[in-house]
Amino acid sequence: MSENAIGKNALSLRNIAFSYENAGKKEKIIDGFSLDVEEGSFTTLLGSSGCGKTTLLRLISGFLKPDSGTIEIDGVDQGRIEPNKRAVGMVFQDYALFPHMTVRQNIEYGLKIKGGKKSILPFSKKSDSIEEKVVTISDKLSLHGLLGRYPDELSGGQQQRVALARALVLNPKILLMDEPLSSLDKKMRETVRGELKEIQKRLGVTTVYVTHDQEEALSLSDKIAVIDKGKIMQYGSPKELYFKPQNRFVADFVGKANFIEEDGRTFVVRPEWFSLSDGDDERKDGKIIRGRVLSSEFLGQKTRFVVESGSQRLTVDLDSIEAAEIQVGSDIKVCFYSEISL
């Protein structure tokens, strides 16, 4: 968690409902949505496109108004507070940096609009000038040597830090981030993800993050709300969602899952829980499954196989060295010890 104590709710949503007008009819996007976000935490809204997660960010920021329900920041109802008066900062999907402005000018833009009256984070002084505030946040985010550059002269990670600085310099109670890593390639995404997590923990700013990427959500978050059709399917820590999913939707959406039907019950087995078996003693080797390899996909450290066993097709991940001799079409015997009962 952050350096700040977590326990107090920085953000509370109560029974939020919201509909869009579509061809003269109202289409419900959010339905009875309630969520508490603890101060200093990193909370992710995870779901597929169209599930309502970005709409929720726009409701929190005030760009949309709910049909019903309440939104509180630090215990204050936001219903009558305009977007520019709410204590939230926003980092957009494409960062939305001004291309004709330097890094310094991008960071100080919001301060100048507000007349420089707001202090930044708890590590600054209320009397700091705009220049002092920019220098302070730039030092915190390792941007000091980049203040004279323009956005097109920066890497993806540097652009993200500038967008963060521009949001944080206004001292938001809540930082909202709308899929800020989606435009980066995989390697850059992983690098920037690590930087983002370190910055959030160090500064202790309450963050609400939107993504459809399960790996991103698992690696960054203190808590994850899995959303489908405007409703929370499960809210909990990454480990709770992965190892203790409450329903089939969460088990299938958070990580890969095999659903095994046995004696009228459904069990979840993750692909990486399988290993090769060369015995027949289930007390020793765990639950044994025999099947035929339909396909294989080499992924470096692991190889992913699709195995047909009776009427079921299972996804099985095995160590690539251990599985080097396994060919498509060959018979295979695998075992597993862990399973989740739904």
CSV table of C-alpha atoms in Angstrom, one decimal:
chain,number,residue,atom,x,y,z
A,1,MET,CA,0.0,0.0,0.0
A,2,SER,CA,1.0,3.6,0.0
A,3,GLU,CA,2.9,5.4,2.7
A,4,ASN,CA,-0.4,6.9,3.8
A,5,ALA,CA,-2.6,4.8,6.0
A,6,ILE,CA,-5.3,3.1,4.1
A,7,GLY,CA,-8.7,2.7,5.7
A,8,LYS,CA,-10.6,5.9,5.2
A,9,ASN,CA,-12.7,6.1,2.0
A,10,ALA,CA,-11.5,8.8,-0.4
A,11,LEU,CA,-14.3,8.0,-2.9
A,12,SER,CA,-17.7,6.5,-2.4
A,13,LEU,CA,-20.3,5.7,-5.1
A,14,ARG,CA,-23.8,4.8,-4.0
A,15,ASN,CA,-26.4,3.1,-6.2
A,16,ILE,CA,-25.2,4.9,-9.3
A,17,ALA,CA,-27.4,4.6,-12.4
A,18,PHE,CA,-26.8,6.1,-15.8
A,19,SER,CA,-28.4,5.8,-19.3
A,20,TYR,CA,-27.5,7.2,-22.7
A,21,GLU,CA,-30.1,8.3,-25.2
A,22,ASN,CA,-30.1,6.0,-28.2
A,23,ALA,CA,-32.5,6.5,-31.1
A,24,GLY,CA,-35.0,8.2,-28.7
A,25,LYS,CA,-34.7,5.4,-26.2
A,26,LYS,CA,-32.7,5.2,-23.0
A,27,GLU,CA,-30.0,2.6,-22.9
A,28,LYS,CA,-28.9,1.8,-19.3
A,29,ILE,CA,-25.1,1.7,-19.1
A,30,ILE,CA,-24.6,1.7,-15.3
A,31,ASP,CA,-27.1,0.1,-13.0
A,32,GLY,CA,-27.1,0.2,-9.2
A,33,PHE,CA,-23.3,0.6,-9.0
A,34,SER,CA,-21.8,1.0,-5.5
A,35,LEU,CA,-18.1,1.2,-4.6
A,36,ASP,CA,-15.8,2.4,-1.9
A,37,VAL,CA,-12.2,3.4,-2.7
A,38,GLU,CA,-9.8,3.6,0.2
A,39,GLU,CA,-7.6,6.6,0.6
A,40,GLY,CA,-4.1,6.0,-0.8
A,41,SER,CA,-5.1,2.9,-2.7
A,42,PHE,CA,-4.8,1.9,-6.3
A,43,THR,CA,-8.2,0.7,-7.5
A,44,THR,CA,-8.8,-0.7,-11.0
A,45,LEU,CA,-12.1,-0.9,-12.9
A,46,LEU,CA,-11.6,-3.9,-15.1
A,47,GLY,CA,-13.9,-5.0,-17.9
A,48,SER,CA,-14.3,-5.4,-21.7
A,49,SER,CA,-15.1,-2.6,-24.1
A,50,GLY,CA,-18.6,-1.2,-23.5
A,51,CYS,CA,-19.0,-2.5,-19.9
A,52,GLY,CA,-19.3,1.1,-18.5
A,53,LYS,CA,-15.9,1.6,-16.9
A,54,THR,CA,-15.0,4.8,-18.8
A,55,THR,CA,-18.5,6.1,-18.2
A,56,LEU,CA,-17.9,5.7,-14.5
A,57,LEU,CA,-14.7,7.8,-14.7
A,58,ARG,CA,-16.7,10.5,-16.5
A,59,LEU,CA,-19.3,10.4,-13.8
A,60,ILE,CA,-16.7,10.7,-11.0
A,61,SER,CA,-15.0,13.7,-12.8
A,62,GLY,CA,-18.4,15.4,-13.3
A,63,PHE,CA,-18.4,15.4,-17.1
A,64,LEU,CA,-21.6,13.3,-16.9
A,65,LYS,CA,-24.3,13.4,-14.3
A,66,PRO,CA,-25.9,10.2,-12.9
A,67,ASP,CA,-29.6,9.5,-13.3
A,68,SER,CA,-29.7,8.6,-9.7
A,69,GLY,CA,-27.3,7.8,-6.8
A,70,THR,CA,-24.6,9.8,-5.1
A,71,ILE,CA,-20.8,10.3,-5.6
A,72,GLU,CA,-18.8,11.5,-2.6
A,73,ILE,CA,-15.2,12.6,-2.5
A,74,ASP,CA,-13.7,12.8,1.1
A,75,GLY,CA,-17.3,12.6,2.4
A,76,VAL,CA,-18.6,15.5,0.3
A,77,ASP,CA,-21.5,14.9,-2.1
A,78,GLN,CA,-20.3,16.0,-5.6
A,79,GLY,CA,-23.8,16.4,-7.1
A,80,ARG,CA,-23.7,20.2,-7.2
A,81,ILE,CA,-20.0,20.6,-7.8
A,82,GLU,CA,-18.9,21.4,-11.4
A,83,PRO,CA,-16.1,19.4,-13.1
A,84,ASN,CA,-13.6,22.2,-12.8
A,85,LYS,CA,-14.2,22.5,-9.1
A,86,ARG,CA,-13.9,18.8,-8.2
A,87,ALA,CA,-10.7,17.6,-6.5
A,88,VAL,CA,-9.9,15.1,-9.3
A,89,GLY,CA,-7.0,14.9,-11.8
A,90,MET,CA,-7.3,13.0,-15.1
A,91,VAL,CA,-4.8,11.2,-17.2
A,92,PHE,CA,-6.3,10.4,-20.6
A,93,GLN,CA,-5.7,7.4,-22.9
A,94,ASP,CA,-3.5,9.5,-25.3
A,95,TYR,CA,-2.1,11.7,-22.5
A,96,ALA,CA,-3.6,14.8,-24.3
A,97,LEU,CA,-0.4,16.8,-24.0
A,98,PHE,CA,-0.2,20.1,-25.8
A,99,PRO,CA,2.2,19.5,-28.7
A,100,HIS,CA,3.2,23.2,-29.1
A,101,MET,CA,4.1,23.6,-25.4
A,102,THR,CA,7.2,22.4,-23.5
A,103,VAL,CA,7.1,20.0,-20.7
A,104,ARG,CA,7.2,22.9,-18.2
A,105,GLN,CA,4.4,24.7,-20.0
A,106,ASN,CA,2.2,21.6,-20.0
A,107,ILE,CA,2.7,21.0,-16.3
A,108,GLU,CA,2.0,24.6,-15.3
A,109,TYR,CA,-1.0,25.1,-17.6
A,110,GLY,CA,-3.6,24.1,-15.1
A,111,LEU,CA,-2.0,26.1,-12.3
A,112,LYS,CA,-2.1,29.3,-14.5
A,113,ILE,CA,-5.8,28.6,-15.4
A,114,LYS,CA,-6.6,28.4,-11.7
A,115,GLY,CA,-4.4,31.4,-10.8
A,116,GLY,CA,-1.8,29.3,-9.0
A,117,LYS,CA,-3.9,29.2,-5.8
A,118,LYS,CA,-3.7,25.5,-5.2
A,119,SER,CA,-0.7,23.8,-3.5
A,120,ILE,CA,0.5,20.5,-5.0
A,121,LEU,CA,0.9,17.5,-2.8
A,122,PRO,CA,1.6,17.3,1.0
A,123,PHE,CA,5.3,17.7,0.3
A,124,SER,CA,4.9,21.3,-1.0
A,125,LYS,CA,4.1,24.6,0.7
A,126,LYS,CA,1.0,26.6,0.2
A,127,SER,CA,3.2,29.6,-0.4
A,128,ASP,CA,5.1,28.0,-3.3
A,129,SER,CA,5.0,29.9,-6.6
A,130,ILE,CA,3.9,28.2,-9.8
A,131,GLU,CA,7.6,27.8,-10.7
A,132,GLU,CA,8.4,26.2,-7.4
A,133,LYS,CA,5.4,23.9,-7.7
A,134,VAL,CA,6.5,22.8,-11.2
A,135,VAL,CA,10.1,22.2,-10.0
A,136,THR,CA,8.9,20.2,-7.0
A,137,ILE,CA,6.6,17.8,-8.9
A,138,SER,CA,9.2,17.5,-11.7
A,139,ASP,CA,11.8,16.4,-9.2
A,140,LYS,CA,9.4,13.9,-7.7
A,141,LEU,CA,8.7,12.4,-11.2
A,142,SER,CA,12.3,12.6,-12.5
A,143,LEU,CA,11.4,15.2,-15.1
A,144,HIS,CA,13.6,18.1,-14.1
A,145,GLY,CA,16.0,17.6,-17.0
A,146,LEU,CA,13.2,17.4,-19.6
A,147,LEU,CA,11.3,20.7,-18.8
A,148,GLY,CA,12.5,22.4,-22.0
A,149,ARG,CA,11.6,19.6,-24.3
A,150,TYR,CA,8.4,19.2,-26.4
A,151,PRO,CA,6.1,16.1,-26.2
A,152,ASP,CA,7.4,14.7,-29.6
A,153,GLU,CA,10.9,14.7,-28.2
A,154,LEU,CA,9.9,12.3,-25.3
A,155,SER,CA,9.5,8.6,-25.0
A,156,GLY,CA,6.2,7.0,-24.1
A,157,GLY,CA,7.2,6.6,-20.5
A,158,GLN,CA,8.3,10.2,-20.3
A,159,GLN,CA,5.1,11.5,-21.8
A,160,GLN,CA,3.1,9.5,-19.2
A,161,ARG,CA,5.1,11.1,-16.4
A,162,VAL,CA,4.4,14.6,-17.8
A,163,ALA,CA,0.7,13.8,-18.0
A,164,LEU,CA,0.9,12.5,-14.4
A,165,ALA,CA,2.7,15.7,-13.3
A,166,ARG,CA,0.2,17.9,-14.9
A,167,ALA,CA,-2.6,16.1,-13.0
A,168,LEU,CA,-0.8,15.9,-9.7
A,169,VAL,CA,0.4,19.5,-9.5
A,170,LEU,CA,-3.2,20.5,-8.9
A,171,ASN,CA,-3.4,18.5,-5.7
A,172,PRO,CA,-6.3,16.1,-6.6
A,173,LYS,CA,-7.9,14.0,-4.0
A,174,ILE,CA,-8.5,11.4,-6.7
A,175,LEU,CA,-6.3,10.6,-9.7
A,176,LEU,CA,-8.4,9.1,-12.6
A,177,MET,CA,-6.5,7.2,-15.4
A,178,ASP,CA,-8.3,6.0,-18.5
A,179,GLU,CA,-6.3,3.2,-20.1
A,180,PRO,CA,-3.1,5.3,-20.3
A,181,LEU,CA,-0.8,2.4,-21.4
A,182,SER,CA,-3.0,1.1,-24.3
A,183,SER,CA,-1.0,2.8,-27.0
A,184,LEU,CA,2.4,1.5,-25.9
A,185,ASP,CA,4.1,-1.7,-27.2
A,186,LYS,CA,4.3,-4.6,-24.8
A,187,LYS,CA,7.9,-4.0,-23.6
A,188,MET,CA,7.3,-0.3,-23.1
A,189,ARG,CA,4.0,-1.0,-21.3
A,190,GLU,CA,5.7,-3.3,-18.8
A,191,THR,CA,8.4,-0.7,-18.1
A,192,VAL,CA,6.0,2.2,-17.7
A,193,ARG,CA,3.7,0.0,-15.6
A,194,GLY,CA,6.5,-0.5,-13.1
A,195,GLU,CA,7.3,3.2,-13.0
A,196,LEU,CA,3.6,4.1,-12.5
A,197,LYS,CA,3.2,1.7,-9.6
A,198,GLU,CA,6.3,3.0,-7.9
A,199,ILE,CA,5.2,6.6,-8.3
A,200,GLN,CA,1.7,6.0,-7.0
A,201,LYS,CA,3.0,4.1,-3.9
A,202,ARG,CA,5.6,6.8,-3.2
A,203,LEU,CA,3.3,9.7,-3.5
A,204,GLY,CA,0.3,8.0,-1.9
A,205,VAL,CA,-2.3,9.5,-4.2
A,206,THR,CA,-5.7,7.7,-4.4
A,207,THR,CA,-5.9,6.3,-7.9
A,208,VAL,CA,-8.9,4.9,-9.9
A,209,TYR,CA,-7.6,3.2,-13.1
A,210,VAL,CA,-9.5,1.9,-16.0
A,211,THR,CA,-8.3,-1.0,-18.2
A,212,HIS,CA,-9.4,-4.1,-20.1
A,213,ASP,CA,-6.0,-5.7,-19.6
A,214,GLN,CA,-6.1,-8.4,-16.9
A,215,GLU,CA,-2.4,-8.6,-16.5
A,216,GLU,CA,-2.1,-4.8,-16.1
A,217,ALA,CA,-4.9,-4.9,-13.5
A,218,LEU,CA,-3.4,-7.8,-11.5
A,219,SER,CA,0.1,-6.2,-11.4
A,220,LEU,CA,-0.9,-2.6,-10.5
A,221,SER,CA,-3.9,-2.8,-8.2
A,222,ASP,CA,-4.6,-3.0,-4.5
A,223,LYS,CA,-8.3,-3.7,-5.4
A,224,ILE,CA,-10.0,-4.6,-8.6
A,225,ALA,CA,-13.7,-4.2,-9.5
A,226,VAL,CA,-14.6,-6.6,-12.3
A,227,ILE,CA,-17.4,-5.0,-14.3
A,228,ASP,CA,-19.9,-6.5,-16.8
A,229,LYS,CA,-22.8,-4.6,-18.2
A,230,GLY,CA,-22.5,-1.7,-15.7
A,231,LYS,CA,-22.5,-4.0,-12.6
A,232,ILE,CA,-19.7,-5.2,-10.3
A,233,MET,CA,-19.3,-9.0,-10.7
A,234,GLN,CA,-16.6,-9.1,-7.9
A,235,TYR,CA,-14.6,-6.6,-5.9
A,236,GLY,CA,-11.4,-7.7,-4.2
A,237,SER,CA,-7.6,-8.0,-4.2
A,238,PRO,CA,-5.9,-9.4,-7.3
A,239,LYS,CA,-5.2,-12.7,-5.5
A,240,GLU,CA,-8.8,-13.0,-4.3
A,241,LEU,CA,-10.1,-12.6,-7.8
A,242,TYR,CA,-7.6,-15.0,-9.3
A,243,PHE,CA,-7.7,-17.8,-6.6
A,244,LYS,CA,-11.2,-17.3,-5.3
A,245,PRO,CA,-13.5,-16.1,-8.1
A,246,GLN,CA,-17.1,-15.9,-7.0
A,247,ASN,CA,-18.6,-16.8,-10.4
A,248,ARG,CA,-17.8,-18.2,-13.8
A,249,PHE,CA,-17.6,-14.7,-15.4
A,250,VAL,CA,-14.8,-13.6,-13.1
A,251,ALA,CA,-12.9,-16.9,-13.3
A,252,ASP,CA,-12.9,-16.7,-17.1
A,253,PHE,CA,-12.2,-12.9,-17.3
A,254,VAL,CA,-9.3,-12.7,-14.8
A,255,GLY,CA,-6.7,-15.0,-16.3
A,256,LYS,CA,-7.2,-18.1,-18.4
A,257,ALA,CA,-9.5,-20.8,-17.0
A,258,ASN,CA,-10.5,-24.4,-17.7
A,259,PHE,CA,-13.9,-25.4,-16.6
A,260,ILE,CA,-14.1,-29.1,-15.7
A,261,GLU,CA,-17.5,-30.7,-15.1
A,262,GLU,CA,-17.5,-33.6,-12.7
A,263,ASP,CA,-20.3,-35.2,-10.7
A,264,GLY,CA,-22.6,-32.3,-11.3
A,265,ARG,CA,-20.1,-29.7,-10.1
A,266,THR,CA,-17.9,-27.2,-11.9
A,267,PHE,CA,-14.2,-26.8,-11.1
A,268,VAL,CA,-11.8,-24.2,-12.4
A,269,VAL,CA,-8.2,-25.2,-13.2
A,270,ARG,CA,-5.7,-22.6,-14.4
A,271,PRO,CA,-3.5,-23.7,-17.4
A,272,GLU,CA,-0.3,-23.2,-15.4
A,273,TRP,CA,-1.6,-25.6,-12.6
A,274,PHE,CA,-1.0,-28.6,-14.9
A,275,SER,CA,2.2,-30.6,-15.1
A,276,LEU,CA,3.3,-33.7,-17.0
A,277,SER,CA,2.6,-37.0,-15.3
A,278,ASP,CA,4.4,-40.3,-15.9
A,279,GLY,CA,2.5,-42.3,-13.3
A,280,ASP,CA,-1.0,-43.5,-12.5
A,281,ASP,CA,-1.2,-42.9,-8.7
A,282,GLU,CA,-3.6,-40.0,-8.2
A,283,ARG,CA,-2.6,-39.9,-4.5
A,284,LYS,CA,0.9,-39.1,-5.6
A,285,ASP,CA,0.5,-37.4,-9.0
A,286,GLY,CA,-2.8,-35.4,-8.3
A,287,LYS,CA,-5.8,-35.6,-10.5
A,288,ILE,CA,-4.7,-37.2,-13.8
A,289,ILE,CA,-6.1,-36.3,-17.2
A,290,ARG,CA,-5.4,-38.2,-20.4
A,291,GLY,CA,-5.9,-36.6,-23.8
A,292,ARG,CA,-4.6,-35.8,-27.3
A,293,VAL,CA,-2.7,-32.6,-28.2
A,294,LEU,CA,-4.7,-30.6,-30.8
A,295,SER,CA,-2.3,-27.6,-31.0
A,296,SER,CA,0.7,-26.0,-29.4
A,297,GLU,CA,1.9,-22.5,-29.1
A,298,PHE,CA,5.5,-21.7,-28.1
A,299,LEU,CA,5.6,-18.7,-25.7
A,300,GLY,CA,9.2,-18.8,-24.6
A,301,GLN,CA,9.5,-20.0,-21.0
A,302,LYS,CA,6.2,-21.9,-21.4
A,303,THR,CA,4.4,-23.8,-24.2
A,304,ARG,CA,0.6,-23.6,-24.4
A,305,PHE,CA,-1.2,-26.8,-25.5
A,306,VAL,CA,-4.8,-27.4,-26.4
A,307,VAL,CA,-5.6,-30.9,-25.2
A,308,GLU,CA,-8.8,-32.9,-26.1
A,309,SER,CA,-9.9,-35.1,-23.2
A,310,GLY,CA,-13.2,-36.8,-23.8
A,311,SER,CA,-15.7,-34.1,-24.7
A,312,GLN,CA,-13.6,-31.3,-23.2
A,313,ARG,CA,-10.9,-29.1,-24.6
A,314,LEU,CA,-8.3,-27.9,-22.1
A,315,THR,CA,-5.7,-25.2,-22.2
A,316,VAL,CA,-2.5,-26.6,-20.6
A,317,ASP,CA,0.7,-24.5,-20.0
A,318,LEU,CA,3.9,-26.5,-19.5
A,319,ASP,CA,7.5,-25.6,-19.1
A,320,SER,CA,9.0,-25.4,-22.6
A,321,ILE,CA,12.1,-27.5,-21.7
A,322,GLU,CA,10.0,-30.2,-20.0
A,323,ALA,CA,7.5,-30.2,-23.0
A,324,ALA,CA,10.1,-30.0,-25.8
A,325,GLU,CA,9.3,-33.5,-27.2
A,326,ILE,CA,5.5,-33.2,-27.2
A,327,GLN,CA,4.1,-33.0,-30.7
A,328,VAL,CA,0.7,-32.1,-32.1
A,329,GLY,CA,-1.4,-35.3,-32.4
A,330,SER,CA,0.4,-37.2,-29.6
A,331,ASP,CA,-1.2,-38.6,-26.5
A,332,ILE,CA,-0.5,-36.8,-23.3
A,333,LYS,CA,-1.0,-37.4,-19.6
A,334,VAL,CA,-1.1,-34.4,-17.3
A,335,CYS,CA,-2.0,-33.9,-13.6
A,336,PHE,CA,-3.0,-31.1,-11.3
A,337,TYR,CA,-3.3,-30.6,-7.6
A,338,SER,CA,-5.1,-27.2,-7.4
A,339,GLU,CA,-8.7,-26.5,-8.4
A,340,ILE,CA,-11.4,-23.9,-7.6
A,341,SER,CA,-15.0,-25.1,-7.0
A,342,LEU,CA,-17.7,-22.7,-8.3
